[in-house]
Amino acid sequence: MKNQLGAIVLLAASTAASAQSSVTLYGRVDGGVEYLNHIANGNGGTSSRWSAEGGDWGTSMLGFKGTEDLGGGTTALFDLETALQIMNGTSGGGKLFSRRAYVGLKNDTWGQLQAGRNLFIDSDGVWEFDPFVQQAVSSASLVRGRNWQQTSNNVEYHSPVWHGLDVQGQYAFGNQTSGFNNGADGDFGRSDGIMLTYHSPLFDVRGIYDELRDSSGRFSNIFTASREYFAGGNLRLDKWKIQAAYTHYSAPDSPMGVADSADHYWLGATYQATPKWAVTAAGFYIHVGEGSGDASHDPGSHAMLYALGTTYNLSKRTFLYGTVAYVDNSKNGNFSVFATPRDSSSPTSPNVGESQTGAYVGMMHVF
């Protein structure tokens, strides 16, 4: 994979040199230091850790995108993008292009149609209404990363903007002969969604409905394979940006007796104190419906996450950041301040009923 990626970088660089208006190499690099306490150790106790981490504010990535003017207001386009982990130099989680790999056509009148791998529609849509823009501590925390996934085999449509209003639809095929809704082992099944957005200078509103299936084509877990109903809004007042949202998750194919629904709320605000310095505060609340749990399913419970963060711009492309967060779990909950799946191989959750504090500082450079 390293040799393949290196060859693509060289090819993109040479292409950009001959046609700079059509091909762009882009990305961002994020690294820093992280602290987390009350991590369950599996023996009934807890531990704390300090660690060097990449991607706490946002995923480090490398991408190549390009366009070709076909005339008549129509453009051909592509985007190839992979995640990076700068602390150990790995990329993509086993995929050469883990985040985006698609090709499409865009027309000024009828919109954009594309096919390939991309961020799942809620990941592409929730971050804009999240005060912490889906950092390691964010709206993804109390839903165990349900809203920052990627899906393969997508066909996707983006409408033009009509007086501030636009529509986006996404359909991800399972590509399996074993069943129309099924997906490959370890991947999602057939999944889909639609997003409606209105933007104005004063406020934005967005609604999303999506279906994320497991590899067996079922809605079997509220935080990994479920239906989602999302409504969010942004309000801009002078130096303030106020953001709020509500999400309902439903997983009707969950095992009998297991909690199969959850409601997620948040409210936050960002104060742009100076052109370089901003401060953000938010509260996130999750309520999991009645039912038991197991290694991969959360039981009926609730939790409240409080977060405070800041950024300071050193330039237009480089900034420093810092975030601190605290989660208060109910007696049956064990949510982490970080978006870690319940059955993760690298868990960060506390013991059931325990609180947790986390913090990180770092630097982001965009190119």
Short mmCIF file of C-alpha atoms in Angstrom, two decimals:
data_model
loop_
_atom_site.label_atom_id
_atom_site.label_comp_id
_atom_site.label_asym_id
_atom_site.label_seq_id
_atom_site.Cartn_x
_atom_site.Cartn_y
_atom_site.Cartn_z
CA MET A 1 0.00 0.00 0.00
CA LYS A 2 2.88 2.40 0.77
CA ASN A 3 4.30 1.95 -2.74
CA GLN A 4 0.85 2.43 -4.29
CA LEU A 5 0.21 5.62 -2.34
CA GLY A 6 3.65 6.97 -3.19
CA ALA A 7 3.08 6.35 -6.89
CA ILE A 8 -0.28 8.12 -6.77
CA VAL A 9 1.27 11.14 -5.01
CA LEU A 10 3.92 11.41 -7.74
CA LEU A 11 1.31 11.00 -10.48
CA ALA A 12 -0.93 13.66 -8.97
CA ALA A 13 1.99 16.03 -8.54
CA SER A 14 3.04 15.62 -12.17
CA THR A 15 -0.56 16.02 -13.38
CA ALA A 16 -1.05 19.15 -11.27
CA ALA A 17 2.14 20.61 -12.72
CA SER A 18 0.77 20.33 -16.25
CA ALA A 19 -2.86 21.20 -15.45
CA GLN A 20 -2.99 23.09 -12.19
CA SER A 21 -6.56 24.23 -12.73
CA SER A 22 -7.91 20.67 -12.91
CA VAL A 23 -6.11 18.58 -10.23
CA THR A 24 -5.48 19.49 -6.59
CA LEU A 25 -3.54 17.69 -3.87
CA TYR A 26 -5.00 18.61 -0.47
CA GLY A 27 -5.13 17.45 3.14
CA ARG A 28 -4.63 18.25 6.76
CA VAL A 29 -2.35 17.04 9.56
CA ASP A 30 -3.46 16.93 13.21
CA GLY A 31 -1.37 15.91 16.22
CA GLY A 32 -1.24 16.49 19.96
CA VAL A 33 -1.38 15.08 23.48
CA GLU A 34 -4.39 13.50 25.19
CA TYR A 35 -5.45 12.64 28.78
CA LEU A 36 -8.25 10.29 29.84
CA ASN A 37 -9.19 8.95 33.28
CA HIS A 38 -11.48 6.21 34.67
CA ILE A 39 -10.84 3.77 31.81
CA ALA A 40 -12.24 0.35 32.79
CA ASN A 41 -9.39 -2.18 33.01
CA GLY A 42 -11.55 -5.32 32.88
CA ASN A 43 -10.80 -6.30 36.47
CA GLY A 44 -13.34 -4.05 38.13
CA GLY A 45 -10.88 -1.17 38.46
CA THR A 46 -9.98 1.82 36.31
CA SER A 47 -6.85 3.42 34.91
CA SER A 48 -5.76 6.79 33.53
CA ARG A 49 -3.55 7.44 30.54
CA TRP A 50 -1.50 10.12 28.83
CA SER A 51 -0.89 9.54 25.13
CA ALA A 52 0.33 11.19 21.96
CA GLU A 53 -2.60 11.21 19.57
CA GLY A 54 -3.35 12.28 16.03
CA GLY A 55 -6.75 13.39 14.83
CA ASP A 56 -8.36 14.58 18.07
CA TRP A 57 -9.63 17.81 16.55
CA GLY A 58 -10.13 16.30 13.10
CA THR A 59 -8.98 13.32 11.05
CA SER A 60 -5.63 13.80 9.34
CA MET A 61 -6.06 13.10 5.63
CA LEU A 62 -4.52 13.19 2.18
CA GLY A 63 -6.58 13.66 -0.94
CA PHE A 64 -6.57 14.30 -4.67
CA LYS A 65 -9.47 15.93 -6.46
CA GLY A 66 -9.94 17.21 -9.96
CA THR A 67 -12.36 18.63 -12.48
CA GLU A 68 -12.66 18.82 -16.25
CA ASP A 69 -14.88 21.35 -18.02
CA LEU A 70 -17.03 19.43 -20.52
CA GLY A 71 -18.81 22.53 -21.81
CA GLY A 72 -22.42 23.59 -21.55
CA GLY A 73 -22.18 24.10 -17.80
CA THR A 74 -21.18 20.45 -17.19
CA THR A 75 -18.05 19.34 -15.32
CA ALA A 76 -16.51 15.90 -14.75
CA LEU A 77 -15.03 15.46 -11.28
CA PHE A 78 -13.31 12.98 -8.98
CA ASP A 79 -12.15 12.82 -5.35
CA LEU A 80 -9.76 10.31 -3.75
CA GLU A 81 -9.18 10.76 -0.01
CA THR A 82 -7.65 8.61 2.73
CA ALA A 83 -7.38 9.02 6.50
CA LEU A 84 -3.91 9.26 8.06
CA GLN A 85 -2.61 8.51 11.56
CA ILE A 86 0.47 10.69 11.92
CA MET A 87 1.62 9.14 15.22
CA ASN A 88 2.52 5.84 13.54
CA GLY A 89 2.44 6.75 9.84
CA THR A 90 -0.42 4.41 8.90
CA SER A 91 -3.26 5.23 6.54
CA GLY A 92 -6.67 4.15 5.53
CA GLY A 93 -7.54 1.36 7.99
CA GLY A 94 -6.64 -1.26 5.38
CA LYS A 95 -8.06 0.76 2.46
CA LEU A 96 -6.01 2.82 0.02
CA PHE A 97 -8.74 5.50 0.04
CA SER A 98 -10.74 5.05 3.22
CA ARG A 99 -12.86 8.23 3.22
CA ARG A 100 -13.71 9.10 -0.37
CA ALA A 101 -13.19 7.49 -3.77
CA TYR A 102 -15.76 8.65 -6.31
CA VAL A 103 -16.25 10.01 -9.82
CA GLY A 104 -19.15 12.08 -11.09
CA LEU A 105 -20.70 14.79 -13.22
CA LYS A 106 -21.85 18.25 -12.12
CA ASN A 107 -24.17 20.56 -14.04
CA ASP A 108 -25.10 24.11 -13.12
CA THR A 109 -28.79 23.38 -13.77
CA TRP A 110 -29.49 19.80 -12.61
CA GLY A 111 -26.86 19.28 -9.91
CA GLN A 112 -24.21 16.64 -9.18
CA LEU A 113 -24.37 12.85 -9.59
CA GLN A 114 -21.50 10.67 -8.38
CA ALA A 115 -20.63 7.04 -7.66
CA GLY A 116 -18.09 5.41 -5.32
CA ARG A 117 -17.12 5.40 -1.65
CA ASN A 118 -17.96 8.42 0.50
CA LEU A 119 -18.82 9.61 3.98
CA PHE A 120 -22.20 8.25 5.01
CA ILE A 121 -24.85 10.94 4.59
CA ASP A 122 -25.20 11.78 8.29
CA SER A 123 -21.43 12.08 8.71
CA ASP A 124 -21.46 14.49 5.79
CA GLY A 125 -24.38 16.41 7.28
CA VAL A 126 -24.20 16.42 11.10
CA TRP A 127 -20.79 18.07 11.58
CA GLU A 128 -22.03 21.47 10.34
CA PHE A 129 -24.55 21.57 13.22
CA ASP A 130 -22.22 20.20 15.89
CA PRO A 131 -20.54 22.89 18.07
CA PHE A 132 -17.46 20.62 18.23
CA VAL A 133 -17.57 19.75 14.48
CA GLN A 134 -17.28 16.01 15.25
CA GLN A 135 -13.99 16.17 17.10
CA ALA A 136 -12.95 13.25 19.30
CA VAL A 137 -15.26 14.89 21.88
CA SER A 138 -18.44 15.88 20.03
CA SER A 139 -21.88 14.76 18.93
CA ALA A 140 -20.27 11.42 18.00
CA SER A 141 -19.29 10.64 21.62
CA LEU A 142 -22.59 9.55 23.15
CA VAL A 143 -23.68 7.65 20.02
CA ARG A 144 -20.42 5.67 19.85
CA GLY A 145 -19.44 7.06 16.45
CA ARG A 146 -22.75 6.24 14.69
CA ASN A 147 -22.68 9.62 12.90
CA TRP A 148 -19.15 9.56 11.43
CA GLN A 149 -19.14 6.41 9.25
CA GLN A 150 -18.23 5.84 5.59
CA THR A 151 -20.02 3.53 3.14
CA SER A 152 -18.98 1.86 -0.12
CA ASN A 153 -20.86 1.27 -3.37
CA ASN A 154 -22.62 4.65 -3.18
CA VAL A 155 -24.68 6.43 -5.80
CA GLU A 156 -25.22 10.01 -4.63
CA TYR A 157 -27.06 13.12 -5.83
CA HIS A 158 -26.58 16.78 -4.80
CA SER A 159 -29.11 19.28 -6.09
CA PRO A 160 -28.31 22.87 -7.04
CA VAL A 161 -29.13 25.49 -4.39
CA TRP A 162 -32.57 27.06 -4.96
CA HIS A 163 -32.95 30.27 -2.92
CA GLY A 164 -30.92 28.76 -0.07
CA LEU A 165 -32.56 25.31 -0.23
CA ASP A 166 -30.83 22.13 -1.41
CA VAL A 167 -31.36 18.35 -1.33
CA GLN A 168 -28.87 15.48 -1.08
CA GLY A 169 -29.65 11.79 -1.50
CA GLN A 170 -27.40 8.75 -1.05
CA TYR A 171 -27.92 5.06 -1.82
CA ALA A 172 -25.30 2.42 -0.92
CA PHE A 173 -25.68 -1.01 -2.52
CA GLY A 174 -24.79 -4.12 -0.52
CA ASN A 175 -23.33 -5.80 -3.66
CA GLN A 176 -23.98 -9.33 -2.34
CA THR A 177 -25.68 -12.32 -4.00
CA SER A 178 -26.72 -13.66 -0.57
CA GLY A 179 -29.43 -11.00 -0.20
CA PHE A 180 -30.31 -7.56 -1.57
CA ASN A 181 -29.89 -5.85 1.82
CA ASN A 182 -26.74 -7.75 2.81
CA GLY A 183 -23.19 -6.41 2.83
CA ALA A 184 -19.71 -7.90 2.85
CA ASP A 185 -18.47 -9.38 6.14
CA GLY A 186 -17.28 -6.60 8.42
CA ASP A 187 -18.95 -3.91 6.30
CA PHE A 188 -22.37 -2.25 6.16
CA GLY A 189 -25.29 -3.66 4.23
CA ARG A 190 -27.52 -1.72 1.85
CA SER A 191 -27.89 1.76 3.32
CA ASP A 192 -29.44 5.04 2.22
CA GLY A 193 -30.47 8.52 3.28
CA ILE A 194 -31.86 11.90 2.27
CA MET A 195 -30.91 15.37 3.55
CA LEU A 196 -32.77 18.67 3.16
CA THR A 197 -30.98 21.95 4.06
CA TYR A 198 -31.78 25.65 4.12
CA HIS A 199 -28.99 28.23 4.48
CA SER A 200 -29.36 31.96 5.10
CA PRO A 201 -27.08 34.70 6.48
CA LEU A 202 -28.83 34.54 9.87
CA PHE A 203 -29.61 30.84 10.33
CA ASP A 204 -29.39 27.33 8.86
CA VAL A 205 -31.71 24.33 9.32
CA ARG A 206 -31.23 20.72 8.23
CA GLY A 207 -33.25 17.50 8.37
CA ILE A 208 -31.86 14.02 7.69
CA TYR A 209 -33.42 10.57 7.45
CA ASP A 210 -31.08 7.64 6.93
CA GLU A 211 -30.85 3.86 7.19
CA LEU A 212 -27.56 2.17 8.08
CA ARG A 213 -27.81 -1.64 7.92
CA ASP A 214 -25.43 -4.29 9.24
CA SER A 215 -23.82 -6.88 6.94
CA SER A 216 -26.91 -9.10 7.35
CA GLY A 217 -29.13 -6.28 6.12
CA ARG A 218 -30.74 -5.67 9.52
CA PHE A 219 -31.22 -2.74 11.92
CA SER A 220 -29.66 -4.66 14.80
CA ASN A 221 -28.00 -2.02 17.01
CA ILE A 222 -29.01 1.58 17.74
CA PHE A 223 -25.40 2.82 17.51
CA THR A 224 -24.06 0.68 14.64
CA ALA A 225 -26.99 -0.33 12.41
CA SER A 226 -30.19 1.69 12.75
CA ARG A 227 -32.62 4.23 11.35
CA GLU A 228 -31.86 7.86 12.15
CA TYR A 229 -34.07 10.98 12.23
CA PHE A 230 -32.08 14.21 12.62
CA ALA A 231 -33.09 17.88 12.90
CA GLY A 232 -30.56 20.63 13.54
CA GLY A 233 -30.22 24.40 13.45
CA ASN A 234 -27.58 27.13 13.57
CA LEU A 235 -28.17 30.75 14.58
CA ARG A 236 -25.59 33.53 14.02
CA LEU A 237 -25.76 36.64 16.22
CA ASP A 238 -22.83 39.07 15.94
CA LYS A 239 -19.82 37.17 17.40
CA TRP A 240 -21.97 34.23 18.54
CA LYS A 241 -22.94 31.02 16.78
CA ILE A 242 -25.59 28.98 18.61
CA GLN A 243 -26.22 25.36 17.58
CA ALA A 244 -28.83 22.80 18.62
CA ALA A 245 -30.00 19.42 17.34
CA TYR A 246 -32.16 16.39 18.07
CA THR A 247 -31.64 12.83 16.79
CA HIS A 248 -33.76 9.71 17.22
CA TYR A 249 -32.29 6.25 16.57
CA SER A 250 -34.35 3.11 16.03
CA ALA A 251 -33.10 -0.47 15.62
CA PRO A 252 -36.20 -2.71 15.33
CA ASP A 253 -34.18 -5.85 14.51
CA SER A 254 -32.25 -5.77 17.81
CA PRO A 255 -32.30 -9.03 19.82
CA MET A 256 -35.37 -9.56 21.98
CA GLY A 257 -35.17 -7.64 25.25
CA VAL A 258 -32.30 -5.37 24.16
CA ALA A 259 -32.81 -1.58 24.09
CA ASP A 260 -33.74 -0.67 20.51
CA SER A 261 -34.13 3.12 20.53
CA ALA A 262 -32.29 6.23 21.70
CA ASP A 263 -32.78 10.00 21.70
CA HIS A 264 -29.83 12.39 21.46
CA TYR A 265 -29.96 16.15 22.12
CA TRP A 266 -27.38 18.91 22.19
CA LEU A 267 -27.02 22.65 22.62
CA GLY A 268 -23.86 24.68 22.25
CA ALA A 269 -22.39 28.04 21.35
CA THR A 270 -19.17 29.43 19.90
CA TYR A 271 -17.93 32.93 20.73
CA GLN A 272 -15.50 34.44 18.22
CA ALA A 273 -13.66 36.67 20.70
CA THR A 274 -11.15 37.91 18.10
CA PRO A 275 -10.47 37.03 14.46
CA LYS A 276 -7.88 34.51 15.73
CA TRP A 277 -9.41 33.20 18.96
CA ALA A 278 -12.69 31.35 19.54
CA VAL A 279 -14.24 29.53 22.53
CA THR A 280 -16.91 26.81 22.33
CA ALA A 281 -19.08 25.25 25.06
CA ALA A 282 -21.75 22.57 24.66
CA GLY A 283 -23.83 19.98 26.43
CA PHE A 284 -24.82 16.63 24.87
CA TYR A 285 -27.47 14.31 26.32
CA ILE A 286 -28.34 10.71 25.38
CA HIS A 287 -31.30 8.66 26.58
CA VAL A 288 -31.31 4.98 25.61
CA GLY A 289 -34.76 3.35 25.68
CA GLU A 290 -35.76 0.57 28.03
CA GLY A 291 -34.12 -2.83 27.64
CA SER A 292 -31.09 -4.86 28.59
CA GLY A 293 -27.63 -4.75 27.04
CA ASP A 294 -24.70 -7.00 26.19
CA ALA A 295 -21.14 -6.68 24.87
CA SER A 296 -22.24 -4.74 21.79
CA HIS A 297 -25.63 -3.29 22.82
CA ASP A 298 -26.13 -0.47 25.33
CA PRO A 299 -28.83 -1.07 27.97
CA GLY A 300 -31.51 1.42 28.97
CA SER A 301 -29.50 4.33 30.40
CA HIS A 302 -28.69 7.99 30.02
CA ALA A 303 -25.64 10.25 30.13
CA MET A 304 -24.73 13.93 29.99
CA LEU A 305 -21.54 15.18 28.34
CA TYR A 306 -20.16 18.67 29.01
CA ALA A 307 -17.44 20.06 26.74
CA LEU A 308 -15.37 23.24 26.61
CA GLY A 309 -12.90 23.99 23.83
CA THR A 310 -10.87 26.72 22.21
CA THR A 311 -8.95 27.37 19.00
CA TYR A 312 -6.30 29.96 18.18
CA ASN A 313 -5.32 30.68 14.58
CA LEU A 314 -1.63 31.10 13.93
CA SER A 315 -2.36 31.68 10.23
CA LYS A 316 -5.08 30.98 7.69
CA ARG A 317 -3.97 27.32 7.51
CA THR A 318 -2.61 26.52 10.98
CA PHE A 319 -4.27 26.66 14.40
CA LEU A 320 -3.81 25.43 17.95
CA TYR A 321 -6.66 23.78 19.85
CA GLY A 322 -7.61 22.52 23.29
CA THR A 323 -10.69 20.66 24.56
CA VAL A 324 -11.75 19.35 27.98
CA ALA A 325 -14.85 17.23 28.62
CA TYR A 326 -16.72 15.45 31.41
CA VAL A 327 -19.36 12.72 31.07
CA ASP A 328 -21.84 11.86 33.83
CA ASN A 329 -23.32 8.35 33.37
CA SER A 330 -26.49 6.94 34.90
CA LYS A 331 -26.22 3.72 36.95
CA ASN A 332 -26.48 1.51 33.81
CA GLY A 333 -24.45 3.65 31.41
CA ASN A 334 -20.76 3.53 30.57
CA PHE A 335 -20.39 6.13 27.81
CA SER A 336 -16.94 7.58 27.25
CA VAL A 337 -16.12 11.19 26.43
CA PHE A 338 -14.69 9.71 23.21
CA ALA A 339 -16.71 8.00 20.46
CA THR A 340 -15.66 4.43 21.20
CA PRO A 341 -17.89 1.47 20.19
CA ARG A 342 -19.17 -0.58 23.11
CA ASP A 343 -17.31 -3.69 21.90
CA SER A 344 -14.19 -1.85 20.74
CA SER A 345 -10.84 -3.64 20.72
CA SER A 346 -9.34 -0.44 22.18
CA PRO A 347 -11.99 0.58 24.73
CA THR A 348 -12.05 3.95 26.47
CA SER A 349 -15.32 3.54 28.41
CA PRO A 350 -15.45 3.74 32.22
CA ASN A 351 -17.08 1.13 34.44
CA VAL A 352 -20.88 1.13 34.49
CA GLY A 353 -22.23 4.13 36.37
CA GLU A 354 -18.89 5.96 36.57
CA SER A 355 -18.07 9.44 35.29
CA GLN A 356 -15.06 10.25 33.12
CA THR A 357 -12.90 13.26 32.25
CA GLY A 358 -10.84 13.70 29.11
CA ALA A 359 -8.76 16.48 27.58
CA TYR A 360 -6.49 17.10 24.61
CA VAL A 361 -4.35 19.83 23.08
CA GLY A 362 -2.75 19.94 19.68
CA MET A 363 -2.16 21.61 16.33
CA MET A 364 -3.89 21.36 12.97
CA HIS A 365 -2.29 22.32 9.65
CA VAL A 366 -4.35 22.39 6.46
CA PHE A 367 -2.79 22.28 3.00
#
